[in-house]
């Protein structure tokens, strides 16, 4: 496949037309995209009351292929009734993620019962009474409640409330496979787990670090901002073992000059080994110290732990830093010089940082580096985890975590006059382990594909199949509906955000809360998430207890509660009438005052992890292609990496030669967890030798269940594999 030399550009625009046609006409697509609803894809935040394709600075049009894909998927026709009697479970298992997604929209509840070969449609009433019955029989701590970040604040809040009052804290969200290390790392460094800045700050930065992410595919709207930084004479340092086309050059479709000639994005591109970031970041800090470029006054006045940390840097031998990062002292010096000269610096990062057994330490190392030069706690500089799902941050804010923040816990008990469970509660992987041990009677998933997103797919399949009942609220089919089926598996079809009869809210990665108006339903059959949850809660807890669950079907009622319970969210109470979207109080740090006990930020000292692999053992990263959203695959090809298919392993030509392989040869890729046969070797110069790339979710059979002990995030990047 021919590889474009830049990201975005005409292919992205052409794609708009293609998707428009698929969705039943460009005008129809345009209207859908311009409706007053928060964008459905990433958490950069777009849409809401300003209408679609407008960013947080009011800039229009911000188009991205992802939102087109997601919209076109929601605009698909319905799955016909005879689909369920035509395709057996075995046939569904044989479908690729892309085939499952394009079966159409789920419109009727369906049930699979152990021993059967097919799902069958059932009535809503039958489905909900089966679930209610199972919940009444179960021990609450033998249930779990998993949330994807696609649902609204209202649905998230309501379901976690129901789960807790039902009696369990086994409440968690996809963050545990995603940015949890950012939340834990940031909280330990600066006292709060989200971005310290707003979009406008990035627009004024003169240096942006982009670490371990591929925003050109996964957060395309950020590319406009990076383009602006470069145009103003600022710099962009990319740290990534892979050279990603769109991070080298990007053609921003909404900017004529950029569209025509392309914009250089990275001013500096450094390629550490997978897992080498902690060593490299520590190296940059060491060099800043050597250059005398640290902000001593800031460290003195606003930080704890800096003396011990600096002492650690000075003791650290350069040879260790070079060997464990794969980056030379000279390259580290170049980056340190760039950093030392910059005045306003933003540090951004994604899964290349969090998907490691030392994910939290990676995040702390980024915070250390920023604090060292006083780049946190003022305007135009700060820390920016680039979040995944469009509302994953909101879901976390409104209480979808096993342990609630003390303030939320107290306010919840007070507001509803209830006693909440005080047990520890399980994170996502702990729930999978419990299921594998046969200790889960019911798993309830609000969106997502819990099976497909798991490491060690064989284990995930076994674990989920041991449950008595699994319930999925989804819009389309995915691999989790074919694999890991419980004694009873029920899929409930729900409305997408822009089809809901009532307004809902979402929170962006910049801590900005948006109002989505909802809209006309595209199909008869699916129900709003809040309506399903309140109905079920009423069936299970209706007769007893202080909450009128039926009335909680109103998103306005839910927002009243969120306003009282969630810190910084007071303004949400009247958002439906004021239409005023807002910045959450207390999250943006334009002053060096940190919500830690001492009011100061903290620097953390680390020992550098050994670089894994070497010899026959290659470090594997499992990543997204251009044409997918998580486990949902829209296209089999990966445009910017020039791959026409997904069953490939990208290997540096030096490794191809060294290991006696050949381009396009069929091989078996093995790890200690599993193996994949018939994979095509693709010689790929843009990956650092010693490291290889494969596509998630297929490659999850190879990924072990090793987690970062602090955040419990699996190491989806950095599995060791051999190629035979
Ligand atoms: N189109 C699209 N957009 C999405 C998503 C999607 O699937 N598709 N998913 C959404 C979600 S939930 C998330 S979390 C984000 C994910 O956004 P990303 O984090 O950009 O997604 P990944 O594909 O996991 O990409 C990881 C990047 O990290 C690099 N990398 C791998 N290992 C390392 C390492 O050890 N060090 C460094 N420095 N880099 C490394 C890879 O080369 C790759 O460029 O995107 C969100 N947006
Ligand atoms: N190997 C490997 N594994 C990974 C990763 C990796 O990089 N490598 N990344 C991890 C990360 S960062 C994440 S976030 C996870 C996420 O992985 P997933 O759980 O797959 O992510 P989602 O996009 O939430 O799930 C897709 C499903 O959401 C449903 N859906 C879409 N819109 C809606 C809606 O409005 N409401 C409801 N109820 N359902 C809807 C659709 O039915 C669709 O099938 O995967 C993780 N797993
Ligand atoms: Mo994610």
mmCIF file with all atom_site columns, N, CA, C and O in Angstrom, residues 124-140:
data_model
loop_
_atom_site.group_PDB
_atom_site.id
_atom_site.type_symbol
_atom_site.label_atom_id
_atom_site.label_alt_id
_atom_site.label_comp_id
_atom_site.label_asym_id
_atom_site.label_entity_id
_atom_site.label_seq_id
_atom_site.pdbx_PDB_ins_code
_atom_site.Cartn_x
_atom_site.Cartn_y
_atom_site.Cartn_z
_atom_site.occupancy
_atom_site.B_iso_or_equiv
_atom_site.pdbx_formal_charge
_atom_site.auth_seq_id
_atom_site.auth_comp_id
_atom_site.auth_asym_id
_atom_site.auth_atom_id
_atom_site.pdbx_PDB_model_num
ATOM 1  N N  . UNK A 1 124 ? -38.328 -6.277  26.224 1.00 0.00 ? 124 UNK A N  1
ATOM 2  C CA . UNK A 1 124 ? -37.641 -5.491  27.254 1.00 0.00 ? 124 UNK A CA 1
ATOM 3  C C  . UNK A 1 124 ? -38.037 -5.957  28.655 1.00 0.00 ? 124 UNK A C  1
ATOM 4  O O  . UNK A 1 124 ? -37.196 -6.121  29.529 1.00 0.00 ? 124 UNK A O  1
ATOM 5  N N  . UNK A 1 125 ? -39.347 -6.169  28.837 1.00 0.00 ? 125 UNK A N  1
ATOM 6  C CA . UNK A 1 125 ? -39.825 -6.546  30.156 1.00 0.00 ? 125 UNK A CA 1
ATOM 7  C C  . UNK A 1 125 ? -39.213 -7.879  30.615 1.00 0.00 ? 125 UNK A C  1
ATOM 8  O O  . UNK A 1 125 ? -38.772 -8.021  31.760 1.00 0.00 ? 125 UNK A O  1
ATOM 9  N N  . UNK A 1 126 ? -39.156 -8.822  29.712 1.00 0.00 ? 126 UNK A N  1
ATOM 10 C CA . UNK A 1 126 ? -38.578 -10.129 30.019 1.00 0.00 ? 126 UNK A CA 1
ATOM 11 C C  . UNK A 1 126 ? -37.092 -9.956  30.381 1.00 0.00 ? 126 UNK A C  1
ATOM 12 O O  . UNK A 1 126 ? -36.607 -10.489 31.383 1.00 0.00 ? 126 UNK A O  1
ATOM 13 N N  . UNK A 1 127 ? -36.386 -9.171  29.565 1.00 0.00 ? 127 UNK A N  1
ATOM 14 C CA . UNK A 1 127 ? -34.953 -8.975  29.799 1.00 0.00 ? 127 UNK A CA 1
ATOM 15 C C  . UNK A 1 127 ? -34.711 -8.362  31.174 1.00 0.00 ? 127 UNK A C  1
ATOM 16 O O  . UNK A 1 127 ? -33.919 -8.872  31.976 1.00 0.00 ? 127 UNK A O  1
ATOM 17 N N  . UNK A 1 128 ? -35.436 -7.279  31.473 1.00 0.00 ? 128 UNK A N  1
ATOM 18 C CA . UNK A 1 128 ? -35.188 -6.586  32.737 1.00 0.00 ? 128 UNK A CA 1
ATOM 19 C C  . UNK A 1 128 ? -35.626 -7.413  33.935 1.00 0.00 ? 128 UNK A C  1
ATOM 20 O O  . UNK A 1 128 ? -34.993 -7.380  34.989 1.00 0.00 ? 128 UNK A O  1
ATOM 21 N N  . UNK A 1 129 ? -36.686 -8.216  33.794 1.00 0.00 ? 129 UNK A N  1
ATOM 22 C CA . UNK A 1 129 ? -37.067 -9.005  34.974 1.00 0.00 ? 129 UNK A CA 1
ATOM 23 C C  . UNK A 1 129 ? -36.089 -10.159 35.200 1.00 0.00 ? 129 UNK A C  1
ATOM 24 O O  . UNK A 1 129 ? -35.826 -10.528 36.335 1.00 0.00 ? 129 UNK A O  1
ATOM 25 N N  . UNK A 1 130 ? -35.506 -10.702 34.126 1.00 0.00 ? 130 UNK A N  1
ATOM 26 C CA . UNK A 1 130 ? -34.461 -11.714 34.326 1.00 0.00 ? 130 UNK A CA 1
ATOM 27 C C  . UNK A 1 130 ? -33.265 -11.125 35.082 1.00 0.00 ? 130 UNK A C  1
ATOM 28 O O  . UNK A 1 130 ? -32.704 -11.742 35.999 1.00 0.00 ? 130 UNK A O  1
ATOM 29 N N  . UNK A 1 131 ? -32.859 -9.909  34.675 1.00 0.00 ? 131 UNK A N  1
ATOM 30 C CA . UNK A 1 131 ? -31.700 -9.280  35.328 1.00 0.00 ? 131 UNK A CA 1
ATOM 31 C C  . UNK A 1 131 ? -32.023 -8.976  36.786 1.00 0.00 ? 131 UNK A C  1
ATOM 32 O O  . UNK A 1 131 ? -31.226 -9.244  37.686 1.00 0.00 ? 131 UNK A O  1
ATOM 33 N N  . UNK A 1 132 ? -33.223 -8.433  37.016 1.00 0.00 ? 132 UNK A N  1
ATOM 34 C CA . UNK A 1 132 ? -33.620 -8.092  38.382 1.00 0.00 ? 132 UNK A CA 1
ATOM 35 C C  . UNK A 1 132 ? -33.635 -9.339  39.262 1.00 0.00 ? 132 UNK A C  1
ATOM 36 O O  . UNK A 1 132 ? -33.157 -9.331  40.398 1.00 0.00 ? 132 UNK A O  1
ATOM 37 N N  . UNK A 1 133 ? -34.152 -10.413 38.710 1.00 0.00 ? 133 UNK A N  1
ATOM 38 C CA . UNK A 1 133 ? -34.227 -11.665 39.464 1.00 0.00 ? 133 UNK A CA 1
ATOM 39 C C  . UNK A 1 133 ? -32.823 -12.154 39.841 1.00 0.00 ? 133 UNK A C  1
ATOM 40 O O  . UNK A 1 133 ? -32.556 -12.544 40.972 1.00 0.00 ? 133 UNK A O  1
ATOM 41 N N  . UNK A 1 134 ? -31.928 -12.115 38.880 1.00 0.00 ? 134 UNK A N  1
ATOM 42 C CA . UNK A 1 134 ? -30.549 -12.556 39.132 1.00 0.00 ? 134 UNK A CA 1
ATOM 43 C C  . UNK A 1 134 ? -29.888 -11.685 40.198 1.00 0.00 ? 134 UNK A C  1
ATOM 44 O O  . UNK A 1 134 ? -29.188 -12.174 41.076 1.00 0.00 ? 134 UNK A O  1
ATOM 45 N N  . UNK A 1 135 ? -30.145 -10.368 40.133 1.00 0.00 ? 135 UNK A N  1
ATOM 46 C CA . UNK A 1 135 ? -29.553 -9.457  41.112 1.00 0.00 ? 135 UNK A CA 1
ATOM 47 C C  . UNK A 1 135 ? -30.110 -9.716  42.506 1.00 0.00 ? 135 UNK A C  1
ATOM 48 O O  . UNK A 1 135 ? -29.389 -9.622  43.502 1.00 0.00 ? 135 UNK A O  1
ATOM 49 N N  . UNK A 1 136 ? -31.386 -10.059 42.569 1.00 0.00 ? 136 UNK A N  1
ATOM 50 C CA . UNK A 1 136 ? -31.986 -10.312 43.884 1.00 0.00 ? 136 UNK A CA 1
ATOM 51 C C  . UNK A 1 136 ? -31.412 -11.583 44.505 1.00 0.00 ? 136 UNK A C  1
ATOM 52 O O  . UNK A 1 136 ? -31.302 -11.698 45.726 1.00 0.00 ? 136 UNK A O  1
ATOM 53 N N  . UNK A 1 137 ? -31.039 -12.535 43.655 1.00 0.00 ? 137 UNK A N  1
ATOM 54 C CA . UNK A 1 137 ? -30.469 -13.787 44.174 1.00 0.00 ? 137 UNK A CA 1
ATOM 55 C C  . UNK A 1 137 ? -28.998 -13.659 44.534 1.00 0.00 ? 137 UNK A C  1
ATOM 56 O O  . UNK A 1 137 ? -28.481 -14.397 45.354 1.00 0.00 ? 137 UNK A O  1
ATOM 57 N N  . UNK A 1 138 ? -28.311 -12.732 43.881 1.00 0.00 ? 138 UNK A N  1
ATOM 58 C CA . UNK A 1 138 ? -26.852 -12.693 44.007 1.00 0.00 ? 138 UNK A CA 1
ATOM 59 C C  . UNK A 1 138 ? -26.398 -12.019 45.302 1.00 0.00 ? 138 UNK A C  1
ATOM 60 O O  . UNK A 1 138 ? -27.127 -11.235 45.895 1.00 0.00 ? 138 UNK A O  1
ATOM 61 N N  . UNK A 1 139 ? -25.177 -12.342 45.723 1.00 0.00 ? 139 UNK A N  1
ATOM 62 C CA . UNK A 1 139 ? -24.522 -11.598 46.786 1.00 0.00 ? 139 UNK A CA 1
ATOM 63 C C  . UNK A 1 139 ? -23.949 -10.353 46.110 1.00 0.00 ? 139 UNK A C  1
ATOM 64 O O  . UNK A 1 139 ? -23.239 -10.493 45.122 1.00 0.00 ? 139 UNK A O  1
ATOM 65 N N  . UNK A 1 140 ? -24.246 -9.157  46.616 1.00 0.00 ? 140 UNK A N  1
ATOM 66 C CA . UNK A 1 140 ? -23.797 -7.954  45.906 1.00 0.00 ? 140 UNK A CA 1
ATOM 67 C C  . UNK A 1 140 ? -22.306 -7.970  45.552 1.00 0.00 ? 140 UNK A C  1
ATOM 68 O O  . UNK A 1 140 ? -21.933 -7.566  44.450 1.00 0.00 ? 140 UNK A O  1
#
